[in-house]
mmCIF file of C-alpha atoms and ligand atoms in Angstrom:
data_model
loop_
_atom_site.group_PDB
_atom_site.id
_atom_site.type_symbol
_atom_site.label_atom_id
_atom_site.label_comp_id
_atom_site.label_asym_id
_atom_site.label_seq_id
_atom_site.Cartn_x
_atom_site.Cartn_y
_atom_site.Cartn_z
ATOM 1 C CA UNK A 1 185.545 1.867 138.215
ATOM 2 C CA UNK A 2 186.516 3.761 135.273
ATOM 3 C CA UNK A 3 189.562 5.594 136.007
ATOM 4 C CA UNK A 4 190.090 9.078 134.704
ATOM 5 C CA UNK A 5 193.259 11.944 135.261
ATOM 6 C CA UNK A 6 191.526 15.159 136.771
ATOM 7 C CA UNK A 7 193.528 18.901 137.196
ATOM 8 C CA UNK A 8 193.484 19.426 141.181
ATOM 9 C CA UNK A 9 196.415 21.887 140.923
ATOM 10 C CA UNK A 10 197.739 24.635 138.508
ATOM 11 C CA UNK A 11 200.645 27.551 139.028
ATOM 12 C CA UNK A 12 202.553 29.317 137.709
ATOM 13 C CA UNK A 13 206.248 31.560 137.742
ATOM 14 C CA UNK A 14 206.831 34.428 135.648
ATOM 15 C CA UNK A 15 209.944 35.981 135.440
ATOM 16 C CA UNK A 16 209.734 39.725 136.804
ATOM 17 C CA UNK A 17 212.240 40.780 134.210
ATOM 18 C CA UNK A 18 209.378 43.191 131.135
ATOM 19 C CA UNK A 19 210.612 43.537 127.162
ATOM 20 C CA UNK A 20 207.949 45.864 125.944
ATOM 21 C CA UNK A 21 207.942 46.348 122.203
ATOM 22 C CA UNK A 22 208.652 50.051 123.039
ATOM 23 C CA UNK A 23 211.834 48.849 124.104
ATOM 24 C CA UNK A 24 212.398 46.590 120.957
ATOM 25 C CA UNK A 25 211.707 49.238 118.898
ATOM 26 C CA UNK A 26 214.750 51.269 120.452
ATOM 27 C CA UNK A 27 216.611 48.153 119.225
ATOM 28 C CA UNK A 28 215.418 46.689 116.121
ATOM 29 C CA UNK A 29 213.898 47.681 113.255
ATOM 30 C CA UNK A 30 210.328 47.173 114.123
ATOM 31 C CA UNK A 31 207.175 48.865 115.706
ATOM 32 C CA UNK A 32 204.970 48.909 118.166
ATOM 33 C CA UNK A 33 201.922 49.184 115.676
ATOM 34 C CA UNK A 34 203.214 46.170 113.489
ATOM 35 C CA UNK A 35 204.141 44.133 116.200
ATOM 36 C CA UNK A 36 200.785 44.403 117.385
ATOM 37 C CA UNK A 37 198.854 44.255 114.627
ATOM 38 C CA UNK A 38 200.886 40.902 113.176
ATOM 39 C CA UNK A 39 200.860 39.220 116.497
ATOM 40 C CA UNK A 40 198.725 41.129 119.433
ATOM 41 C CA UNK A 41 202.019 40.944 121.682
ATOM 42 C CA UNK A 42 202.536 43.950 123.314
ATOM 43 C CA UNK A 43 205.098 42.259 126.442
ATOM 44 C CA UNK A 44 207.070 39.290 127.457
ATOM 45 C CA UNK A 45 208.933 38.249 130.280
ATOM 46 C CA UNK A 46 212.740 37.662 130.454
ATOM 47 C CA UNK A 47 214.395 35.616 132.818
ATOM 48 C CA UNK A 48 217.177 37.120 135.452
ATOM 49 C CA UNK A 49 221.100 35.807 135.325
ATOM 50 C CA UNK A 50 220.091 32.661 137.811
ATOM 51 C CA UNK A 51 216.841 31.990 136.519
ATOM 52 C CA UNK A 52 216.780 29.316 134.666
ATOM 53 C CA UNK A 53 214.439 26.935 133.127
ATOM 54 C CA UNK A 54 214.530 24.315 136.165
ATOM 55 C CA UNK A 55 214.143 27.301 138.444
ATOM 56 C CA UNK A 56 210.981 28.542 136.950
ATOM 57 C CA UNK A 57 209.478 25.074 136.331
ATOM 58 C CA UNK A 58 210.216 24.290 139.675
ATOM 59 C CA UNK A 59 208.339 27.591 141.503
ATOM 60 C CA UNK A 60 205.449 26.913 139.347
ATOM 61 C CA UNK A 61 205.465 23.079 140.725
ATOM 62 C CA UNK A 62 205.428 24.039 143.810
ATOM 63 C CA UNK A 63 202.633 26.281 143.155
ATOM 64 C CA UNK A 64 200.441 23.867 141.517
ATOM 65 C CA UNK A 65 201.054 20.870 144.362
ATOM 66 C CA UNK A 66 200.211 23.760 147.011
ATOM 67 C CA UNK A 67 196.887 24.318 145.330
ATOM 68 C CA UNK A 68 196.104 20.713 144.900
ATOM 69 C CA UNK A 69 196.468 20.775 148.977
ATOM 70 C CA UNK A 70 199.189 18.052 148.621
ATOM 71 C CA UNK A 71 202.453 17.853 149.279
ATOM 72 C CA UNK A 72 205.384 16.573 147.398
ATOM 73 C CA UNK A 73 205.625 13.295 148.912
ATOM 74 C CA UNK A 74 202.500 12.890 147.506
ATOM 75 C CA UNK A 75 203.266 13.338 143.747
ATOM 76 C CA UNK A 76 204.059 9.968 142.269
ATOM 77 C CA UNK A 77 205.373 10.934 138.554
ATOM 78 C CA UNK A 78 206.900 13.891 137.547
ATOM 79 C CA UNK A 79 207.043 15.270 133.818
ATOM 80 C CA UNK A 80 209.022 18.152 132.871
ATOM 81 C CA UNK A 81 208.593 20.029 128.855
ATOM 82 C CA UNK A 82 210.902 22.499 127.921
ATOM 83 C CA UNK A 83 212.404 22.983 124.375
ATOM 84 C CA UNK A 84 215.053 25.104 126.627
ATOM 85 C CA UNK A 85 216.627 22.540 128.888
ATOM 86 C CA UNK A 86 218.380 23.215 131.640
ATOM 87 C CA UNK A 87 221.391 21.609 130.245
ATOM 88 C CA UNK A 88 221.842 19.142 127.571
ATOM 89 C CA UNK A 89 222.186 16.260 129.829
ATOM 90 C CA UNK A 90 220.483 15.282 131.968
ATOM 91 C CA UNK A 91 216.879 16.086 131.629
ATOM 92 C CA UNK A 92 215.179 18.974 133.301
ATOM 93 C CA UNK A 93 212.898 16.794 135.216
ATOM 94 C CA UNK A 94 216.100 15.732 137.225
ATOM 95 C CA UNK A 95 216.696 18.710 138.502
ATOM 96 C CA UNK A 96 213.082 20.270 138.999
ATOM 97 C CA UNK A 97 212.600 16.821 140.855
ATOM 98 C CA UNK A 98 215.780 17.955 143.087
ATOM 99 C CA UNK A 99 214.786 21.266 143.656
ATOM 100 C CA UNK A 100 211.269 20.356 144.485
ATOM 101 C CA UNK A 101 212.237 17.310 146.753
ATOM 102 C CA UNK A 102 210.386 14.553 144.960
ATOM 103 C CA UNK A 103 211.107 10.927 145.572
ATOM 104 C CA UNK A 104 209.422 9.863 142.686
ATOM 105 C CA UNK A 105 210.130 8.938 139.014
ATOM 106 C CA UNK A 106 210.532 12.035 136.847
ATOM 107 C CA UNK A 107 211.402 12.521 133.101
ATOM 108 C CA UNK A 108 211.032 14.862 130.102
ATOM 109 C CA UNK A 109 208.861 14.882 127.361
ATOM 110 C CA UNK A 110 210.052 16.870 124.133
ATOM 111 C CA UNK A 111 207.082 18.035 121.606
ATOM 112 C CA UNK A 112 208.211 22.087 122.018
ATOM 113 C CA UNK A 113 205.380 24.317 121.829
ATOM 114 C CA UNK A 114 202.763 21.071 121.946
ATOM 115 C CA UNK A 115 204.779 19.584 124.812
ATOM 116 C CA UNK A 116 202.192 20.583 127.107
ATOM 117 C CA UNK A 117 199.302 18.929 125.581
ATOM 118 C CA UNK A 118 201.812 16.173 124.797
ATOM 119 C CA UNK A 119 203.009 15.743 128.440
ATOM 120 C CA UNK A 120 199.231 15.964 129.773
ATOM 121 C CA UNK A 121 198.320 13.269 127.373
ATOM 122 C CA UNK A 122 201.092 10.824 128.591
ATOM 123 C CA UNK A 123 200.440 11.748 132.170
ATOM 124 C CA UNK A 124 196.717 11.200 131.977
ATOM 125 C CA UNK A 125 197.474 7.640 130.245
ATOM 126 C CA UNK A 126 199.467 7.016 133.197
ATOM 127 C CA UNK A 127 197.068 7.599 136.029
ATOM 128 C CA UNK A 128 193.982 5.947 133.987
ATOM 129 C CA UNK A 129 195.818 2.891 134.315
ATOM 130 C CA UNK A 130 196.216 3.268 138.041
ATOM 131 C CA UNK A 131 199.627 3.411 138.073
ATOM 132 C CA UNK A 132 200.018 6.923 139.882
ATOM 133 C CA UNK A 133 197.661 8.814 141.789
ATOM 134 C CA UNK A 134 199.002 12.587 141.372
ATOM 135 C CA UNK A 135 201.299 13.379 138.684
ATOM 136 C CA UNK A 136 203.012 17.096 138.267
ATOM 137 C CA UNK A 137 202.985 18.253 134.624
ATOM 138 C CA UNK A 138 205.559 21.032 134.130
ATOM 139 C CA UNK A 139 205.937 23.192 131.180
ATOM 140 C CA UNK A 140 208.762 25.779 131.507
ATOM 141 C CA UNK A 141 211.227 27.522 129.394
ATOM 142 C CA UNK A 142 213.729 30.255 129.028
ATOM 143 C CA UNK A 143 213.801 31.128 125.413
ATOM 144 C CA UNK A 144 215.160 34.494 125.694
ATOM 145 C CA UNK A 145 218.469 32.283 125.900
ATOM 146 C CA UNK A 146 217.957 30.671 122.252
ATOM 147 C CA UNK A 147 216.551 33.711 119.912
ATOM 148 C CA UNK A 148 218.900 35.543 118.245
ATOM 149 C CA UNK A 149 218.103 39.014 119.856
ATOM 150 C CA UNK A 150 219.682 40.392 116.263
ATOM 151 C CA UNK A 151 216.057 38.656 114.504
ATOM 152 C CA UNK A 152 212.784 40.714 114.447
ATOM 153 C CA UNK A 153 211.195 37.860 112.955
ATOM 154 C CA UNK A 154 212.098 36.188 116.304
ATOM 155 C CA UNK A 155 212.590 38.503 119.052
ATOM 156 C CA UNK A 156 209.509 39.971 118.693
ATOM 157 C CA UNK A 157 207.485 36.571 119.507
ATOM 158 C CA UNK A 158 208.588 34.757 122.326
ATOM 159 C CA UNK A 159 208.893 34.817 126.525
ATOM 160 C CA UNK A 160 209.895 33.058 129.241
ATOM 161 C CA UNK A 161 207.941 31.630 131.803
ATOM 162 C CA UNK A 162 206.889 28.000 134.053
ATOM 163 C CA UNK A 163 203.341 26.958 134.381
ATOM 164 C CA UNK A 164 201.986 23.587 135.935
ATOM 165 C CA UNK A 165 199.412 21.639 137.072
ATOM 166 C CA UNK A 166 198.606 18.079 138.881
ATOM 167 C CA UNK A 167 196.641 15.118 137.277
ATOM 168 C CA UNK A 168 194.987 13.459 139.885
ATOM 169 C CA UNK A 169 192.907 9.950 139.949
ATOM 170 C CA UNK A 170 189.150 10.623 139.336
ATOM 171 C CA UNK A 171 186.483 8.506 138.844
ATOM 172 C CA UNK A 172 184.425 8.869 135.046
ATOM 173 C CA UNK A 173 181.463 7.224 137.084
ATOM 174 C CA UNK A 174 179.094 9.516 137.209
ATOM 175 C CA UNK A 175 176.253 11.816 135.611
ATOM 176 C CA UNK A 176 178.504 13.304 133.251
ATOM 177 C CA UNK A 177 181.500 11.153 133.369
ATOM 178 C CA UNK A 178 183.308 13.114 136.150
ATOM 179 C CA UNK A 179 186.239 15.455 136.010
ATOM 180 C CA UNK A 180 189.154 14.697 133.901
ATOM 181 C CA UNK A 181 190.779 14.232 130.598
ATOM 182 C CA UNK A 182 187.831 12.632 127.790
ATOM 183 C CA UNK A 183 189.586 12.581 124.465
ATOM 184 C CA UNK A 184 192.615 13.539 122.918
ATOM 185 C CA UNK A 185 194.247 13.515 119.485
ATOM 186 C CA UNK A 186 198.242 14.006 118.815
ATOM 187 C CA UNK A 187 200.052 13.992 116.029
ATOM 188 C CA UNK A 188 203.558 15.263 114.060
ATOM 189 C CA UNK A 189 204.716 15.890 110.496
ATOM 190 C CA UNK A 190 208.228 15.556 110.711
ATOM 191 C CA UNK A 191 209.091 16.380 107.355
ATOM 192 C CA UNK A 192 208.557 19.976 108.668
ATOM 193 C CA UNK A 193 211.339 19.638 110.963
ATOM 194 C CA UNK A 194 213.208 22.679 109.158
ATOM 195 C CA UNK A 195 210.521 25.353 109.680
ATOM 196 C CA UNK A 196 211.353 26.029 113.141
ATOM 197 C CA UNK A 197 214.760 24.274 114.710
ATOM 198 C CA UNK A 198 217.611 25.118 116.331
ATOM 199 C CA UNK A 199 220.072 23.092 114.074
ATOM 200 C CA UNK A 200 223.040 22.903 115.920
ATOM 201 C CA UNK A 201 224.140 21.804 119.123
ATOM 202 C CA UNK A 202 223.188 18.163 118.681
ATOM 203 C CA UNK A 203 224.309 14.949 116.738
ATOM 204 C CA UNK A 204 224.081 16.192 113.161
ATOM 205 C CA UNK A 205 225.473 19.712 113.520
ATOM 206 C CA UNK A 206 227.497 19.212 117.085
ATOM 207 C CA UNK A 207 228.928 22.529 118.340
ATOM 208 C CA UNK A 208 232.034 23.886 117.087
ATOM 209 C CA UNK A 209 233.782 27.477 116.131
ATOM 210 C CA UNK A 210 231.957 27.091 112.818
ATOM 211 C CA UNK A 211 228.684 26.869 114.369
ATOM 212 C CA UNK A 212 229.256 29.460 116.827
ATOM 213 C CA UNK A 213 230.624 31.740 114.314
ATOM 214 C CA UNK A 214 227.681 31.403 112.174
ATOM 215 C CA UNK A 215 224.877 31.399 114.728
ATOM 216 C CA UNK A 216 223.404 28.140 114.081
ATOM 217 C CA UNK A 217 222.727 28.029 117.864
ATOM 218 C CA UNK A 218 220.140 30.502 117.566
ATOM 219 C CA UNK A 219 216.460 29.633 116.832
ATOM 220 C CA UNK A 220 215.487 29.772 113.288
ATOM 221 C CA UNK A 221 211.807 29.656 112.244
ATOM 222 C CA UNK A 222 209.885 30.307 108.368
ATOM 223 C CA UNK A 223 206.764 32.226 110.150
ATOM 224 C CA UNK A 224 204.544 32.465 107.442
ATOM 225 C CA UNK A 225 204.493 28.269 106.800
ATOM 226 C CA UNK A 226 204.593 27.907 110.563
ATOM 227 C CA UNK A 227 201.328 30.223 110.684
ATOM 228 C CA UNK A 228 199.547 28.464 107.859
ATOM 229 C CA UNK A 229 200.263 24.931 109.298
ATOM 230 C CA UNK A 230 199.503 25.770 112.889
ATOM 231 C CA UNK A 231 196.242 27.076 111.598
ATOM 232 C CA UNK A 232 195.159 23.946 110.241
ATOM 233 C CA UNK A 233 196.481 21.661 112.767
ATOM 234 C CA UNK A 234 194.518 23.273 115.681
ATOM 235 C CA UNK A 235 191.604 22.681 113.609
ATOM 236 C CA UNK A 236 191.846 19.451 112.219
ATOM 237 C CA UNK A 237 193.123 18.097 115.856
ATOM 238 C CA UNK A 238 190.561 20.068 117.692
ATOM 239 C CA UNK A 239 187.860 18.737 115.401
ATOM 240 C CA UNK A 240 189.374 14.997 115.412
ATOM 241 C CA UNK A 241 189.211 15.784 119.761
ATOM 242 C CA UNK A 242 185.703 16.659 119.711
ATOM 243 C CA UNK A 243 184.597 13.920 117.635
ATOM 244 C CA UNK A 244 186.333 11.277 120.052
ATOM 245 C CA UNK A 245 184.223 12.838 122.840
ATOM 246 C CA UNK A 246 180.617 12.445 120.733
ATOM 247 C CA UNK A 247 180.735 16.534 121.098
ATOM 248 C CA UNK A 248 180.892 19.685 119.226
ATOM 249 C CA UNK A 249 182.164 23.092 119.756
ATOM 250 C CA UNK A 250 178.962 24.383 121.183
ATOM 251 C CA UNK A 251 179.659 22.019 124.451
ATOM 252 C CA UNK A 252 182.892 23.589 124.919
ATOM 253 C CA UNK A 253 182.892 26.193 127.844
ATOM 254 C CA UNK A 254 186.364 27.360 127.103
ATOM 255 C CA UNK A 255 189.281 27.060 124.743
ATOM 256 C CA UNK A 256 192.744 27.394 125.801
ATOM 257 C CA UNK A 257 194.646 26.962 122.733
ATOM 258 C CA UNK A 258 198.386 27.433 123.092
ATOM 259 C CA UNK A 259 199.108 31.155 122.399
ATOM 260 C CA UNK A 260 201.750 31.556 119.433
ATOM 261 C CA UNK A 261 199.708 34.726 117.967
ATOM 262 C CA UNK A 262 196.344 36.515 117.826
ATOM 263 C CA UNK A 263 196.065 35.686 114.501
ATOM 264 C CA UNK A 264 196.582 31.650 114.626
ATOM 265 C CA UNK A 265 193.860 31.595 117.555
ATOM 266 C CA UNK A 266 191.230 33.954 116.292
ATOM 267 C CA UNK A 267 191.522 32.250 112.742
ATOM 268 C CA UNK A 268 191.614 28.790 114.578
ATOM 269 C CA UNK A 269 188.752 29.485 116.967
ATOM 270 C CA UNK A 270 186.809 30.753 114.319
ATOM 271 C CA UNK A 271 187.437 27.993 111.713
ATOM 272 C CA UNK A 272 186.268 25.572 114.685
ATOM 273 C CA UNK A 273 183.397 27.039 115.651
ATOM 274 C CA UNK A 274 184.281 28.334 118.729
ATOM 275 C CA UNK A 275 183.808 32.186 120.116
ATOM 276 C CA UNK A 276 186.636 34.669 121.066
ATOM 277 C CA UNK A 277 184.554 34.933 124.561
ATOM 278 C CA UNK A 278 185.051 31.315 125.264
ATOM 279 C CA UNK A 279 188.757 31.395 123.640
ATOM 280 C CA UNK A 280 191.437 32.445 126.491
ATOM 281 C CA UNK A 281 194.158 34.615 125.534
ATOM 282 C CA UNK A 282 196.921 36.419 127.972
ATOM 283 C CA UNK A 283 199.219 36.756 124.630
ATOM 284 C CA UNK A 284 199.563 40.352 124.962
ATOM 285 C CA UNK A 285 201.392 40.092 128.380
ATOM 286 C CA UNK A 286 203.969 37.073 127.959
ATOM 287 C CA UNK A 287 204.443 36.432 124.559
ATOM 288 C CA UNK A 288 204.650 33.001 123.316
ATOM 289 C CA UNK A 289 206.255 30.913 125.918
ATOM 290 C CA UNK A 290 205.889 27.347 124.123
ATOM 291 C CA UNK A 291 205.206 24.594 126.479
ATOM 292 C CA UNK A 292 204.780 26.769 129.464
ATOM 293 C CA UNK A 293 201.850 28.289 127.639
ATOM 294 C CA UNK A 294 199.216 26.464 128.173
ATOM 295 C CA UNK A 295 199.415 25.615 131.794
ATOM 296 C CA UNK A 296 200.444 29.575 132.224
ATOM 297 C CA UNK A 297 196.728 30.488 130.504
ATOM 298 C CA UNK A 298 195.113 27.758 132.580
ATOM 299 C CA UNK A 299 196.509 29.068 135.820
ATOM 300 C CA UNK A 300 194.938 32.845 134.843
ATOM 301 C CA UNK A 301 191.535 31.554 134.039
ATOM 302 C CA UNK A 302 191.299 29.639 137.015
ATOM 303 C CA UNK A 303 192.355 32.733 138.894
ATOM 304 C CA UNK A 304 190.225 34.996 136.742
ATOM 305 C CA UNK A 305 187.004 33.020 137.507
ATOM 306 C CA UNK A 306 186.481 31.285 134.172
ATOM 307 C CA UNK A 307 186.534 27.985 135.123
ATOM 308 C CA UNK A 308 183.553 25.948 137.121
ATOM 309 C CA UNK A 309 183.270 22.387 138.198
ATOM 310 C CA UNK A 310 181.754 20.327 135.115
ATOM 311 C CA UNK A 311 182.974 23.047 131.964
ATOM 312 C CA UNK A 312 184.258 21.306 128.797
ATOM 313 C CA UNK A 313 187.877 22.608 128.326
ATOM 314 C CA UNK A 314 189.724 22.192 125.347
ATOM 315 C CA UNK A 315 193.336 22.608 125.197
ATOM 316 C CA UNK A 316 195.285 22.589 122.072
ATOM 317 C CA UNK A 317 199.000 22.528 121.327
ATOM 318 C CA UNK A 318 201.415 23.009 118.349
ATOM 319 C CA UNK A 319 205.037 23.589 117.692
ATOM 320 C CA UNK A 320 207.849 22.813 115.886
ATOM 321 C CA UNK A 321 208.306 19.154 114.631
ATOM 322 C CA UNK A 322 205.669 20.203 113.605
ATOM 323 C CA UNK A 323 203.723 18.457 116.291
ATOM 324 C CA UNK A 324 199.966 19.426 117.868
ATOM 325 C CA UNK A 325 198.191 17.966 120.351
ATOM 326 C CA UNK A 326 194.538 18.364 121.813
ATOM 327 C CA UNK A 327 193.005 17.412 125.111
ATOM 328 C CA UNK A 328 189.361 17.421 125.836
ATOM 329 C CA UNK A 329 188.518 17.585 130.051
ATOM 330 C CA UNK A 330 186.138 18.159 132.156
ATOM 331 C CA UNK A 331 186.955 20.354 135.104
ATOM 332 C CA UNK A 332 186.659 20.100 138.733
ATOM 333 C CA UNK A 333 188.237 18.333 141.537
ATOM 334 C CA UNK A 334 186.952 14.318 141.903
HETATM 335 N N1 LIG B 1 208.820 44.351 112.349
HETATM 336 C C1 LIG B 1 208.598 44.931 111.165
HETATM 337 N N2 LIG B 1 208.607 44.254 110.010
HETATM 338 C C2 LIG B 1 208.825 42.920 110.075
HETATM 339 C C3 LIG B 1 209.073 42.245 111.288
HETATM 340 C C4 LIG B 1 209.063 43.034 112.454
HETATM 341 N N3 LIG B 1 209.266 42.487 113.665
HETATM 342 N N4 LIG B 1 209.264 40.947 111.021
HETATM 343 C C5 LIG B 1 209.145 40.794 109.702
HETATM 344 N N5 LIG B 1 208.896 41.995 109.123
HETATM 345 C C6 LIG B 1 208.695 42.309 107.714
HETATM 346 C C7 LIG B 1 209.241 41.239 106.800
HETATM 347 O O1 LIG B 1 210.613 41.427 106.574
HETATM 348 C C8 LIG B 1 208.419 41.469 105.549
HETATM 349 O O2 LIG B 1 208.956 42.570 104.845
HETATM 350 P P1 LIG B 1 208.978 42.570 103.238
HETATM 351 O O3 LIG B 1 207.510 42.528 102.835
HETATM 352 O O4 LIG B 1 209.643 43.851 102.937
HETATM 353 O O5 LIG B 1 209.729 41.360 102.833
HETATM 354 C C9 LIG B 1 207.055 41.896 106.088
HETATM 355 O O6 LIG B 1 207.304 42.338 107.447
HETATM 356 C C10 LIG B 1 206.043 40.786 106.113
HETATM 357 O O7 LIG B 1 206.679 39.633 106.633
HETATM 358 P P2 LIG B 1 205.912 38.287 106.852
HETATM 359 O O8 LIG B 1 206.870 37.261 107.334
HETATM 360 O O9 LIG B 1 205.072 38.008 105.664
HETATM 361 O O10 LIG B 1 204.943 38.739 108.045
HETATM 362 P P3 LIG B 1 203.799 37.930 108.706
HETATM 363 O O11 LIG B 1 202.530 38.656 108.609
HETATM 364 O O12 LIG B 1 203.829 36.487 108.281
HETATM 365 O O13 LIG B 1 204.219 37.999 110.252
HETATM 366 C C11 LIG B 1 205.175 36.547 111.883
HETATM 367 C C12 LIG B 1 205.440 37.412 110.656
HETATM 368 C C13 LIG B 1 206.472 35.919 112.311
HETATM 369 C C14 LIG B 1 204.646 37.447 112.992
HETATM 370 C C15 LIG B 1 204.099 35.486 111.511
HETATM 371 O O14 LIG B 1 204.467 34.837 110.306
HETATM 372 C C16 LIG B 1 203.898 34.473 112.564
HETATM 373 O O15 LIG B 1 203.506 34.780 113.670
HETATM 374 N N6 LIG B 1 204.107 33.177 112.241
HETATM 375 C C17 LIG B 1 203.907 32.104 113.155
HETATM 376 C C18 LIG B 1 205.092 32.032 114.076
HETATM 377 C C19 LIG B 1 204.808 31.211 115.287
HETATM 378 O O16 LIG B 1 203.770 31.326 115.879
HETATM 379 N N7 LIG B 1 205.790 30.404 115.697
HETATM 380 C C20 LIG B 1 205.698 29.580 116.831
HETATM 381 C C21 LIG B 1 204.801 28.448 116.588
HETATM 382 S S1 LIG B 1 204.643 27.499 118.041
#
């Protein structure tokens, strides 16, 4: 038998804390109008004093193993992405695991806005080899506590929020190969480590009263070569995904690409060939919330009714690195 990783749980765990850009405005010198207009965010969700990144991540795992009807005893991996860690040692996963009750392995996977894709990707590899029968993918961050609140270029963009789901052993015997990842492509271009960072903290800039003092702890990004590079790594990965798979964007049912901006998916979807009806997008409500993303949109559409046993889903990641990831599945439960 042909072993394959199929979703049989997804959740999610927003923060009830709202930034509107109404209340940005009152704060920075910005707009509704151009917010809007340059991104299509209109809200995003800010974490409370006590919620925290392991917090989230963990309500949304517990979500997602609920839906899969399992419990955690049953999950045999668990992988945490955040680009907003809980603390700087040790990984997130150690505490999500501890807060979820887990008895299995866990660790984190770092690819920041493509950690989702990334994670899924390394999870999926996992079970296909029949090493694990359920493994809980969490993406979950807090990155109100990294951008400089001071930075309209910044502020304006990005949320907090946990989403998840469960890989589970499927068969790819079958009719259509069964439900379950089918192709992927991932990739990085470190050399454009500098476009979006947070440069100190760690072992080249460690943290000091210099750093402090000059806000190096805050996230720094160049958004117009971040936009033009994300564009053309959805497409080129999504293409390279499709291609793996013998398909073409007229199979896919729906496209869940990780939402960054209106801009970057519309322009992406279209360059690939793909409609805005089958293109997801809850962007207006939570902002860009990086690795949570993904499993955050996937949670809505399944709740919203717009995904059936056997539709082609393509997922696609990209962040800063820069690093982008696709993953081709099929839906359904095995
Ligand atoms: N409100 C009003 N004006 C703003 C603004 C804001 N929040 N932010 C920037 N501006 C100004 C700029 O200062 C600039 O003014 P100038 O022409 O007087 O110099 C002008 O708007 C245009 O700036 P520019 O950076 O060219 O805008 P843009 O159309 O590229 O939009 C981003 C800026 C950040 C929204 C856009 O580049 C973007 O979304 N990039 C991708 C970022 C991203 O997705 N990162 C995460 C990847 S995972």
């Amino acid at each position: 038998m042909t072993i394959r990783a199929a979703i049989t749980g997804w959740g999610s765990s927003l923060p009830v804390g709202r930034v509107t850009n109404a209340d940005l405005e009152s704060r920075l010198d910005t707009t509704d109008a151009w917010i809007v207009e340059r991104t299509g965010i209109r809200e995003r969700r800010v974490a409370a004093q006590g919620e925290t990144t392991a917090s989230l991540g963990a309500a949304a795992g517990n979500a997602a193993i609920k839906q899969a009807a399992l419990s955690p005893s049953d999950i045999d991996l668990l992988i945490v992405t955040t680009a907003t860690p809980e603390q700087p040692m040790p990984e997130t996963s150690a505490f999500v695991h501890d807060e979820l009750g887990l008895r299995c392995g866990a660790f984190d996977v770092g690819a920041v806005c493509a950690g989702f894709t990334y994670a899924l990707i390394t999870g999926a590899a996992l079970v296909s080899t029949g090493a694990h029968d359920h493994v809980l993918i969490v993406g979950s961050e807090t990155y109100s506590r990294i951008v400089d609140p001071s930075d309209r270029s910044t502020a304006i963009l990005f949320g907090d929020g946990a989403g998840a789901v469960v890989l589970s052993r499927s068969s790819a015997d079958g009719p259509d190969g069964g439900p379950g990842v089918i192709a992927w492509d991932m990739g990085c271009d470190g050399s454009g480590a500098a476009l979006l960072e947070v440069p100190a903290g760690g072992s080249r800039l460690p943290t000091s009263a210099e750093t402090l003092a000059a806000g190096k702890h805050w996230m720094r990004m160049d958004g117009q070569e971040v936009f033009r590079r994300a564009v053309r790594c959805v497409v080129d990965s999504g293409k390279a995904t499709l291609e793996n798979a013998g398909m073409g964007p007229e199979d896919v049912d729906l496209f869940v690409p990780h939402q960054a901006n209106t801009r970057i998916i519309e322009a992406a979807a279209n360059r690939l060939g793909i409609p805005l009806d089958k293109t997801f997008s809850n962007l207006e409500r939570y902002g860009n919330t990086s690795a949570a993303s993904i499993p955050i949109a996937l949670t809505e559409a399944a709740e919203e009714g717009r995904l059936h046993d056997g539709d082609l889903v393509l997922l696609s990641g990209f962040g800063a690195g820069m690093t982008w990831a696709t993953v081709l599945l099929r839906w359904g439960a095995p």
